[in-house]
mmCIF file with all atom_site columns, C-alpha atoms in Angstrom:
data_model
loop_
_atom_site.group_PDB
_atom_site.id
_atom_site.type_symbol
_atom_site.label_atom_id
_atom_site.label_alt_id
_atom_site.label_comp_id
_atom_site.label_asym_id
_atom_site.label_entity_id
_atom_site.label_seq_id
_atom_site.pdbx_PDB_ins_code
_atom_site.Cartn_x
_atom_site.Cartn_y
_atom_site.Cartn_z
_atom_site.occupancy
_atom_site.B_iso_or_equiv
_atom_site.pdbx_formal_charge
_atom_site.auth_seq_id
_atom_site.auth_comp_id
_atom_site.auth_asym_id
_atom_site.auth_atom_id
_atom_site.pdbx_PDB_model_num
ATOM 1   C CA . UNK A 1 1   ? -19.990 -72.931  -360.212 1.00 54.00 ? 1   UNK A CA 1
ATOM 2   C CA . UNK A 1 2   ? -18.564 -75.125  -362.930 1.00 72.00 ? 2   UNK A CA 1
ATOM 3   C CA . UNK A 1 3   ? -14.828 -75.560  -363.188 1.00 85.00 ? 3   UNK A CA 1
ATOM 4   C CA . UNK A 1 4   ? -13.366 -74.647  -366.549 1.00 91.00 ? 4   UNK A CA 1
ATOM 5   C CA . UNK A 1 5   ? -11.041 -77.337  -367.835 1.00 94.00 ? 5   UNK A CA 1
ATOM 6   C CA . UNK A 1 6   ? -8.591  -76.105  -370.434 1.00 96.00 ? 6   UNK A CA 1
ATOM 7   C CA . UNK A 1 7   ? -8.161  -79.563  -371.979 1.00 95.00 ? 7   UNK A CA 1
ATOM 8   C CA . UNK A 1 8   ? -10.735 -82.221  -372.728 1.00 91.00 ? 8   UNK A CA 1
ATOM 9   C CA . UNK A 1 9   ? -10.484 -85.921  -372.032 1.00 90.00 ? 9   UNK A CA 1
ATOM 10  C CA . UNK A 1 10  ? -10.099 -86.525  -375.774 1.00 92.00 ? 10  UNK A CA 1
ATOM 11  C CA . UNK A 1 11  ? -7.238  -84.018  -376.028 1.00 93.00 ? 11  UNK A CA 1
ATOM 12  C CA . UNK A 1 12  ? -5.389  -85.706  -373.161 1.00 91.00 ? 12  UNK A CA 1
ATOM 13  C CA . UNK A 1 13  ? -5.768  -89.152  -374.686 1.00 89.00 ? 13  UNK A CA 1
ATOM 14  C CA . UNK A 1 14  ? -4.761  -88.016  -378.182 1.00 91.00 ? 14  UNK A CA 1
ATOM 15  C CA . UNK A 1 15  ? -1.784  -85.891  -377.113 1.00 91.00 ? 15  UNK A CA 1
ATOM 16  C CA . UNK A 1 16  ? -0.295  -87.886  -374.270 1.00 89.00 ? 16  UNK A CA 1
ATOM 17  C CA . UNK A 1 17  ? 0.838   -91.354  -373.335 1.00 86.00 ? 17  UNK A CA 1
ATOM 18  C CA . UNK A 1 18  ? -1.972  -91.675  -370.805 1.00 85.00 ? 18  UNK A CA 1
ATOM 19  C CA . UNK A 1 19  ? -3.609  -95.012  -371.457 1.00 83.00 ? 19  UNK A CA 1
ATOM 20  C CA . UNK A 1 20  ? -7.241  -94.954  -372.500 1.00 84.00 ? 20  UNK A CA 1
ATOM 21  C CA . UNK A 1 21  ? -8.137  -97.415  -369.729 1.00 84.00 ? 21  UNK A CA 1
ATOM 22  C CA . UNK A 1 22  ? -7.368  -94.754  -367.090 1.00 85.00 ? 22  UNK A CA 1
ATOM 23  C CA . UNK A 1 23  ? -10.675 -93.407  -365.819 1.00 84.00 ? 23  UNK A CA 1
ATOM 24  C CA . UNK A 1 24  ? -11.062 -89.677  -366.420 1.00 87.00 ? 24  UNK A CA 1
ATOM 25  C CA . UNK A 1 25  ? -12.601 -89.366  -362.957 1.00 87.00 ? 25  UNK A CA 1
ATOM 26  C CA . UNK A 1 26  ? -9.192  -90.356  -361.552 1.00 87.00 ? 26  UNK A CA 1
ATOM 27  C CA . UNK A 1 27  ? -7.245  -87.724  -363.461 1.00 90.00 ? 27  UNK A CA 1
ATOM 28  C CA . UNK A 1 28  ? -9.737  -84.837  -363.410 1.00 92.00 ? 28  UNK A CA 1
ATOM 29  C CA . UNK A 1 29  ? -8.761  -83.612  -359.896 1.00 92.00 ? 29  UNK A CA 1
ATOM 30  C CA . UNK A 1 30  ? -5.119  -83.624  -360.968 1.00 93.00 ? 30  UNK A CA 1
ATOM 31  C CA . UNK A 1 31  ? -6.031  -81.626  -364.073 1.00 95.00 ? 31  UNK A CA 1
ATOM 32  C CA . UNK A 1 32  ? -7.691  -78.980  -361.890 1.00 95.00 ? 32  UNK A CA 1
ATOM 33  C CA . UNK A 1 33  ? -4.609  -78.949  -359.635 1.00 95.00 ? 33  UNK A CA 1
ATOM 34  C CA . UNK A 1 34  ? -2.259  -78.552  -362.615 1.00 95.00 ? 34  UNK A CA 1
ATOM 35  C CA . UNK A 1 35  ? -4.264  -75.609  -363.926 1.00 96.00 ? 35  UNK A CA 1
ATOM 36  C CA . UNK A 1 36  ? -4.331  -73.917  -360.515 1.00 94.00 ? 36  UNK A CA 1
ATOM 37  C CA . UNK A 1 37  ? -0.751  -74.580  -359.437 1.00 94.00 ? 37  UNK A CA 1
ATOM 38  C CA . UNK A 1 38  ? 1.209   -74.443  -362.689 1.00 94.00 ? 38  UNK A CA 1
ATOM 39  C CA . UNK A 1 39  ? -0.797  -72.547  -365.312 1.00 95.00 ? 39  UNK A CA 1
ATOM 40  C CA . UNK A 1 40  ? -2.281  -69.816  -363.119 1.00 94.00 ? 40  UNK A CA 1
ATOM 41  C CA . UNK A 1 41  ? 1.160   -68.565  -361.941 1.00 93.00 ? 41  UNK A CA 1
ATOM 42  C CA . UNK A 1 42  ? 2.263   -68.314  -365.582 1.00 94.00 ? 42  UNK A CA 1
ATOM 43  C CA . UNK A 1 43  ? -0.804  -66.313  -366.630 1.00 94.00 ? 43  UNK A CA 1
ATOM 44  C CA . UNK A 1 44  ? -1.498  -64.410  -363.440 1.00 92.00 ? 44  UNK A CA 1
ATOM 45  C CA . UNK A 1 45  ? -4.858  -64.723  -361.728 1.00 91.00 ? 45  UNK A CA 1
ATOM 46  C CA . UNK A 1 46  ? -6.577  -61.980  -363.746 1.00 93.00 ? 46  UNK A CA 1
ATOM 47  C CA . UNK A 1 47  ? -5.823  -63.471  -367.182 1.00 95.00 ? 47  UNK A CA 1
ATOM 48  C CA . UNK A 1 48  ? -6.405  -66.976  -365.808 1.00 95.00 ? 48  UNK A CA 1
ATOM 49  C CA . UNK A 1 49  ? -9.895  -66.007  -364.607 1.00 94.00 ? 49  UNK A CA 1
ATOM 50  C CA . UNK A 1 50  ? -10.648 -64.336  -367.944 1.00 95.00 ? 50  UNK A CA 1
ATOM 51  C CA . UNK A 1 51  ? -9.715  -67.495  -369.857 1.00 97.00 ? 51  UNK A CA 1
ATOM 52  C CA . UNK A 1 52  ? -11.717 -69.627  -367.409 1.00 96.00 ? 52  UNK A CA 1
ATOM 53  C CA . UNK A 1 53  ? -14.806 -67.443  -367.805 1.00 95.00 ? 53  UNK A CA 1
ATOM 54  C CA . UNK A 1 54  ? -14.539 -67.572  -371.589 1.00 96.00 ? 54  UNK A CA 1
ATOM 55  C CA . UNK A 1 55  ? -14.153 -71.363  -371.578 1.00 96.00 ? 55  UNK A CA 1
ATOM 56  C CA . UNK A 1 56  ? -17.216 -71.762  -369.341 1.00 95.00 ? 56  UNK A CA 1
ATOM 57  C CA . UNK A 1 57  ? -19.302 -69.411  -371.499 1.00 94.00 ? 57  UNK A CA 1
ATOM 58  C CA . UNK A 1 58  ? -18.083 -71.046  -374.727 1.00 94.00 ? 58  UNK A CA 1
ATOM 59  C CA . UNK A 1 59  ? -17.002 -67.712  -376.233 1.00 95.00 ? 59  UNK A CA 1
ATOM 60  C CA . UNK A 1 60  ? -13.210 -67.806  -376.209 1.00 96.00 ? 60  UNK A CA 1
ATOM 61  C CA . UNK A 1 61  ? -11.603 -64.811  -377.933 1.00 96.00 ? 61  UNK A CA 1
ATOM 62  C CA . UNK A 1 62  ? -9.208  -65.352  -380.842 1.00 96.00 ? 62  UNK A CA 1
ATOM 63  C CA . UNK A 1 63  ? -6.202  -64.298  -378.729 1.00 96.00 ? 63  UNK A CA 1
ATOM 64  C CA . UNK A 1 64  ? -7.151  -66.634  -375.902 1.00 96.00 ? 64  UNK A CA 1
ATOM 65  C CA . UNK A 1 65  ? -7.836  -69.465  -378.360 1.00 97.00 ? 65  UNK A CA 1
ATOM 66  C CA . UNK A 1 66  ? -4.256  -69.136  -379.611 1.00 97.00 ? 66  UNK A CA 1
ATOM 67  C CA . UNK A 1 67  ? -3.001  -69.012  -376.037 1.00 97.00 ? 67  UNK A CA 1
ATOM 68  C CA . UNK A 1 68  ? -5.012  -72.101  -375.091 1.00 97.00 ? 68  UNK A CA 1
ATOM 69  C CA . UNK A 1 69  ? -4.356  -74.288  -378.118 1.00 96.00 ? 69  UNK A CA 1
ATOM 70  C CA . UNK A 1 70  ? -0.735  -73.431  -378.838 1.00 97.00 ? 70  UNK A CA 1
ATOM 71  C CA . UNK A 1 71  ? 0.654   -72.861  -375.346 1.00 97.00 ? 71  UNK A CA 1
ATOM 72  C CA . UNK A 1 72  ? -1.544  -73.769  -372.371 1.00 97.00 ? 72  UNK A CA 1
ATOM 73  C CA . UNK A 1 73  ? -2.779  -77.185  -373.528 1.00 97.00 ? 73  UNK A CA 1
ATOM 74  C CA . UNK A 1 74  ? 0.693   -78.588  -374.363 1.00 97.00 ? 74  UNK A CA 1
ATOM 75  C CA . UNK A 1 75  ? 1.974   -77.328  -370.996 1.00 97.00 ? 75  UNK A CA 1
ATOM 76  C CA . UNK A 1 76  ? -0.915  -78.976  -369.161 1.00 96.00 ? 76  UNK A CA 1
ATOM 77  C CA . UNK A 1 77  ? -0.142  -82.328  -370.794 1.00 95.00 ? 77  UNK A CA 1
ATOM 78  C CA . UNK A 1 78  ? 3.469   -82.100  -369.606 1.00 95.00 ? 78  UNK A CA 1
ATOM 79  C CA . UNK A 1 79  ? 2.472   -81.108  -366.061 1.00 94.00 ? 79  UNK A CA 1
ATOM 80  C CA . UNK A 1 80  ? 0.026   -84.030  -366.008 1.00 93.00 ? 80  UNK A CA 1
ATOM 81  C CA . UNK A 1 81  ? 2.960   -86.367  -366.704 1.00 90.00 ? 81  UNK A CA 1
ATOM 82  C CA . UNK A 1 82  ? 4.676   -84.847  -363.665 1.00 92.00 ? 82  UNK A CA 1
ATOM 83  C CA . UNK A 1 83  ? 1.702   -84.965  -361.292 1.00 90.00 ? 83  UNK A CA 1
ATOM 84  C CA . UNK A 1 84  ? -0.084  -88.196  -362.295 1.00 88.00 ? 84  UNK A CA 1
ATOM 85  C CA . UNK A 1 85  ? 2.375   -90.979  -361.355 1.00 82.00 ? 85  UNK A CA 1
ATOM 86  C CA . UNK A 1 86  ? 1.737   -90.660  -357.621 1.00 79.00 ? 86  UNK A CA 1
ATOM 87  C CA . UNK A 1 87  ? -2.007  -90.239  -358.129 1.00 79.00 ? 87  UNK A CA 1
ATOM 88  C CA . UNK A 1 88  ? -2.252  -93.345  -360.297 1.00 78.00 ? 88  UNK A CA 1
ATOM 89  C CA . UNK A 1 89  ? 0.113   -95.432  -358.137 1.00 75.00 ? 89  UNK A CA 1
ATOM 90  C CA . UNK A 1 90  ? -1.880  -95.165  -354.935 1.00 71.00 ? 90  UNK A CA 1
ATOM 91  C CA . UNK A 1 91  ? -5.539  -95.376  -354.055 1.00 70.00 ? 91  UNK A CA 1
ATOM 92  C CA . UNK A 1 92  ? -7.185  -94.086  -350.899 1.00 69.00 ? 92  UNK A CA 1
ATOM 93  C CA . UNK A 1 93  ? -9.339  -96.783  -349.327 1.00 68.00 ? 93  UNK A CA 1
ATOM 94  C CA . UNK A 1 94  ? -11.281 -97.113  -346.053 1.00 69.00 ? 94  UNK A CA 1
ATOM 95  C CA . UNK A 1 95  ? -8.454  -99.133  -344.513 1.00 73.00 ? 95  UNK A CA 1
ATOM 96  C CA . UNK A 1 96  ? -5.720  -96.751  -345.717 1.00 67.00 ? 96  UNK A CA 1
ATOM 97  C CA . UNK A 1 97  ? -3.700  -96.253  -348.866 1.00 66.00 ? 97  UNK A CA 1
ATOM 98  C CA . UNK A 1 98  ? -3.226  -99.104  -351.310 1.00 66.00 ? 98  UNK A CA 1
ATOM 99  C CA . UNK A 1 99  ? -0.467  -99.414  -353.866 1.00 68.00 ? 99  UNK A CA 1
ATOM 100 C CA . UNK A 1 100 ? -1.781  -100.437 -357.264 1.00 65.00 ? 100 UNK A CA 1
ATOM 101 C CA . UNK A 1 101 ? -0.002  -103.316 -358.934 1.00 64.00 ? 101 UNK A CA 1
ATOM 102 C CA . UNK A 1 102 ? -0.377  -105.301 -362.091 1.00 66.00 ? 102 UNK A CA 1
ATOM 103 C CA . UNK A 1 103 ? 0.524   -108.838 -363.020 1.00 69.00 ? 103 UNK A CA 1
ATOM 104 C CA . UNK A 1 104 ? 1.773   -107.702 -366.433 1.00 71.00 ? 104 UNK A CA 1
ATOM 105 C CA . UNK A 1 105 ? 4.228   -105.029 -365.294 1.00 71.00 ? 105 UNK A CA 1
ATOM 106 C CA . UNK A 1 106 ? 7.151   -104.427 -362.974 1.00 74.00 ? 106 UNK A CA 1
ATOM 107 C CA . UNK A 1 107 ? 7.451   -101.385 -360.726 1.00 73.00 ? 107 UNK A CA 1
ATOM 108 C CA . UNK A 1 108 ? 10.168  -98.870  -361.497 1.00 75.00 ? 108 UNK A CA 1
ATOM 109 C CA . UNK A 1 109 ? 13.116  -98.499  -359.157 1.00 78.00 ? 109 UNK A CA 1
ATOM 110 C CA . UNK A 1 110 ? 13.368  -95.347  -357.050 1.00 76.00 ? 110 UNK A CA 1
ATOM 111 C CA . UNK A 1 111 ? 16.338  -94.231  -359.154 1.00 84.00 ? 111 UNK A CA 1
ATOM 112 C CA . UNK A 1 112 ? 14.348  -94.600  -362.370 1.00 86.00 ? 112 UNK A CA 1
ATOM 113 C CA . UNK A 1 113 ? 11.409  -92.703  -360.890 1.00 79.00 ? 113 UNK A CA 1
ATOM 114 C CA . UNK A 1 114 ? 13.621  -89.770  -359.843 1.00 82.00 ? 114 UNK A CA 1
ATOM 115 C CA . UNK A 1 115 ? 15.301  -89.612  -363.262 1.00 89.00 ? 115 UNK A CA 1
ATOM 116 C CA . UNK A 1 116 ? 11.953  -89.699  -365.019 1.00 88.00 ? 116 UNK A CA 1
ATOM 117 C CA . UNK A 1 117 ? 10.461  -87.048  -362.724 1.00 87.00 ? 117 UNK A CA 1
ATOM 118 C CA . UNK A 1 118 ? 13.435  -84.721  -363.340 1.00 90.00 ? 118 UNK A CA 1
ATOM 119 C CA . UNK A 1 119 ? 13.068  -85.124  -367.092 1.00 93.00 ? 119 UNK A CA 1
ATOM 120 C CA . UNK A 1 120 ? 9.307   -84.630  -367.029 1.00 92.00 ? 120 UNK A CA 1
ATOM 121 C CA . UNK A 1 121 ? 9.580   -81.554  -364.788 1.00 93.00 ? 121 UNK A CA 1
ATOM 122 C CA . UNK A 1 122 ? 12.172  -80.011  -367.113 1.00 93.00 ? 122 UNK A CA 1
ATOM 123 C CA . UNK A 1 123 ? 9.863   -80.590  -370.076 1.00 94.00 ? 123 UNK A CA 1
ATOM 124 C CA . UNK A 1 124 ? 6.877   -79.123  -368.233 1.00 94.00 ? 124 UNK A CA 1
ATOM 125 C CA . UNK A 1 125 ? 8.859   -76.043  -367.189 1.00 94.00 ? 125 UNK A CA 1
ATOM 126 C CA . UNK A 1 126 ? 10.006  -75.559  -370.791 1.00 94.00 ? 126 UNK A CA 1
ATOM 127 C CA . UNK A 1 127 ? 6.423   -75.615  -372.070 1.00 95.00 ? 127 UNK A CA 1
ATOM 128 C CA . UNK A 1 128 ? 5.331   -73.247  -369.299 1.00 95.00 ? 128 UNK A CA 1
ATOM 129 C CA . UNK A 1 129 ? 8.203   -70.903  -370.145 1.00 94.00 ? 129 UNK A CA 1
ATOM 130 C CA . UNK A 1 130 ? 6.806   -70.794  -373.699 1.00 95.00 ? 130 UNK A CA 1
ATOM 131 C CA . UNK A 1 131 ? 3.554   -69.423  -372.231 1.00 95.00 ? 131 UNK A CA 1
ATOM 132 C CA . UNK A 1 132 ? 5.449   -66.745  -370.309 1.00 93.00 ? 132 UNK A CA 1
ATOM 133 C CA . UNK A 1 133 ? 7.540   -65.686  -373.300 1.00 93.00 ? 133 UNK A CA 1
ATOM 134 C CA . UNK A 1 134 ? 4.540   -65.625  -375.622 1.00 95.00 ? 134 UNK A CA 1
ATOM 135 C CA . UNK A 1 135 ? 2.645   -63.388  -373.216 1.00 94.00 ? 135 UNK A CA 1
ATOM 136 C CA . UNK A 1 136 ? 5.660   -61.116  -372.750 1.00 92.00 ? 136 UNK A CA 1
ATOM 137 C CA . UNK A 1 137 ? 6.070   -60.810  -376.513 1.00 93.00 ? 137 UNK A CA 1
ATOM 138 C CA . UNK A 1 138 ? 2.357   -60.178  -377.087 1.00 94.00 ? 138 UNK A CA 1
ATOM 139 C CA . UNK A 1 139 ? 1.624   -58.170  -373.944 1.00 91.00 ? 139 UNK A CA 1
ATOM 140 C CA . UNK A 1 140 ? -0.402  -55.584  -375.896 1.00 93.00 ? 140 UNK A CA 1
ATOM 141 C CA . UNK A 1 141 ? -2.961  -58.290  -376.740 1.00 95.00 ? 141 UNK A CA 1
ATOM 142 C CA . UNK A 1 142 ? -3.215  -59.394  -373.101 1.00 94.00 ? 142 UNK A CA 1
ATOM 143 C CA . UNK A 1 143 ? -3.704  -56.286  -370.924 1.00 92.00 ? 143 UNK A CA 1
ATOM 144 C CA . UNK A 1 144 ? -4.548  -58.366  -367.838 1.00 92.00 ? 144 UNK A CA 1
ATOM 145 C CA . UNK A 1 145 ? -1.119  -59.989  -368.051 1.00 89.00 ? 145 UNK A CA 1
ATOM 146 C CA . UNK A 1 146 ? 0.655   -56.627  -367.915 1.00 84.00 ? 146 UNK A CA 1
ATOM 147 C CA . UNK A 1 147 ? -1.746  -54.844  -365.567 1.00 82.00 ? 147 UNK A CA 1
ATOM 148 C CA . UNK A 1 148 ? -3.221  -57.267  -363.046 1.00 81.00 ? 148 UNK A CA 1
ATOM 149 C CA . UNK A 1 149 ? -5.443  -55.907  -360.283 1.00 80.00 ? 149 UNK A CA 1
ATOM 150 C CA . UNK A 1 150 ? -3.890  -55.083  -356.927 1.00 80.00 ? 150 UNK A CA 1
ATOM 151 C CA . UNK A 1 151 ? -6.159  -57.173  -354.704 1.00 78.00 ? 151 UNK A CA 1
ATOM 152 C CA . UNK A 1 152 ? -4.576  -59.096  -351.864 1.00 78.00 ? 152 UNK A CA 1
ATOM 153 C CA . UNK A 1 153 ? -5.385  -62.458  -353.465 1.00 76.00 ? 153 UNK A CA 1
ATOM 154 C CA . UNK A 1 154 ? -3.937  -61.562  -356.872 1.00 78.00 ? 154 UNK A CA 1
ATOM 155 C CA . UNK A 1 155 ? -1.389  -63.997  -358.264 1.00 82.00 ? 155 UNK A CA 1
ATOM 156 C CA . UNK A 1 156 ? 1.026   -62.003  -360.382 1.00 77.00 ? 156 UNK A CA 1
ATOM 157 C CA . UNK A 1 157 ? 2.493   -63.631  -363.500 1.00 80.00 ? 157 UNK A CA 1
ATOM 158 C CA . UNK A 1 158 ? 5.851   -65.312  -363.026 1.00 79.00 ? 158 UNK A CA 1
ATOM 159 C CA . UNK A 1 159 ? 8.793   -63.779  -364.836 1.00 75.00 ? 159 UNK A CA 1
ATOM 160 C CA . UNK A 1 160 ? 10.176  -67.254  -365.480 1.00 71.00 ? 160 UNK A CA 1
ATOM 161 C CA . UNK A 1 161 ? 8.822   -70.762  -365.142 1.00 69.00 ? 161 UNK A CA 1
ATOM 162 C CA . UNK A 1 162 ? 12.074  -72.488  -364.279 1.00 67.00 ? 162 UNK A CA 1
ATOM 163 C CA . UNK A 1 163 ? 12.677  -73.494  -360.682 1.00 67.00 ? 163 UNK A CA 1
ATOM 164 C CA . UNK A 1 164 ? 15.980  -74.537  -359.179 1.00 61.00 ? 164 UNK A CA 1
ATOM 165 C CA . UNK A 1 165 ? 16.562  -76.571  -356.091 1.00 63.00 ? 165 UNK A CA 1
ATOM 166 C CA . UNK A 1 166 ? 19.462  -74.515  -354.850 1.00 62.00 ? 166 UNK A CA 1
ATOM 167 C CA . UNK A 1 167 ? 21.066  -71.169  -355.654 1.00 60.00 ? 167 UNK A CA 1
ATOM 168 C CA . UNK A 1 168 ? 24.760  -70.831  -354.888 1.00 60.00 ? 168 UNK A CA 1
ATOM 169 C CA . UNK A 1 169 ? 25.119  -67.130  -355.515 1.00 60.00 ? 169 UNK A CA 1
ATOM 170 C CA . UNK A 1 170 ? 28.474  -65.435  -356.021 1.00 57.00 ? 170 UNK A CA 1
ATOM 171 C CA . UNK A 1 171 ? 30.113  -67.078  -353.021 1.00 55.00 ? 171 UNK A CA 1
ATOM 172 C CA . UNK A 1 172 ? 29.968  -70.512  -354.562 1.00 49.00 ? 172 UNK A CA 1
ATOM 173 C CA . UNK A 1 173 ? 32.926  -72.645  -355.538 1.00 51.00 ? 173 UNK A CA 1
ATOM 174 C CA . UNK A 1 174 ? 33.016  -71.426  -359.138 1.00 50.00 ? 174 UNK A CA 1
ATOM 175 C CA . UNK A 1 175 ? 34.071  -67.806  -359.165 1.00 50.00 ? 175 UNK A CA 1
ATOM 176 C CA . UNK A 1 176 ? 34.594  -65.381  -361.945 1.00 50.00 ? 176 UNK A CA 1
ATOM 177 C CA . UNK A 1 177 ? 38.335  -64.808  -362.594 1.00 50.00 ? 177 UNK A CA 1
ATOM 178 C CA . UNK A 1 178 ? 37.595  -61.107  -362.818 1.00 49.00 ? 178 UNK A CA 1
ATOM 179 C CA . UNK A 1 179 ? 36.829  -61.166  -359.079 1.00 50.00 ? 179 UNK A CA 1
ATOM 180 C CA . UNK A 1 180 ? 40.510  -61.926  -358.411 1.00 49.00 ? 180 UNK A CA 1
ATOM 181 C CA . UNK A 1 181 ? 42.637  -59.600  -360.553 1.00 51.00 ? 181 UNK A CA 1
ATOM 182 C CA . UNK A 1 182 ? 45.853  -60.689  -358.838 1.00 51.00 ? 182 UNK A CA 1
ATOM 183 C CA . UNK A 1 183 ? 45.380  -64.270  -360.109 1.00 48.00 ? 183 UNK A CA 1
ATOM 184 C CA . UNK A 1 184 ? 43.854  -63.441  -363.438 1.00 45.00 ? 184 UNK A CA 1
ATOM 185 C CA . UNK A 1 185 ? 46.655  -64.530  -365.760 1.00 46.00 ? 185 UNK A CA 1
ATOM 186 C CA . UNK A 1 186 ? 48.848  -66.586  -363.470 1.00 45.00 ? 186 UNK A CA 1
ATOM 187 C CA . UNK A 1 187 ? 48.575  -70.358  -363.858 1.00 48.00 ? 187 UNK A CA 1
ATOM 188 C CA . UNK A 1 188 ? 49.992  -71.090  -360.330 1.00 43.00 ? 188 UNK A CA 1
#
């Protein structure tokens, strides 16, 4: 069974900052992972499999072409930025893992890496949220998005693509003044 890739090597090189000297064989497994872990939850497994089948057969419908070109492909590029740094920084060898270095560059500090990863993840989530909102707005054109099968292995479409690290709930430090009517208008 061939794996349907939603973006080509040329598309990645033209629409990203990935250097052309990076071997596609190094980034292809990450591309498959991005599609499975980040795009499939946005589409749901039924619509995802439909798009995959159409890409493999070479007969992508007009609706799915719009979905692919305008929404899925830009999101994949952003998720690749998020997933690739670790993949490209280390190489699995017989003796263990090696860290790749270059004589012409300096490694980033841990602080810089975390800041960059936060920014890249926010961008990727924004692009993925565009997929979700487009499908919600055009649900009549994508019946598998609205009515996925009920099999045990079905991945249902996410309602939102944003993830938070922590939820404080209503018992957090910042409370609504309406929760305390006795202190509503009193400054002390």
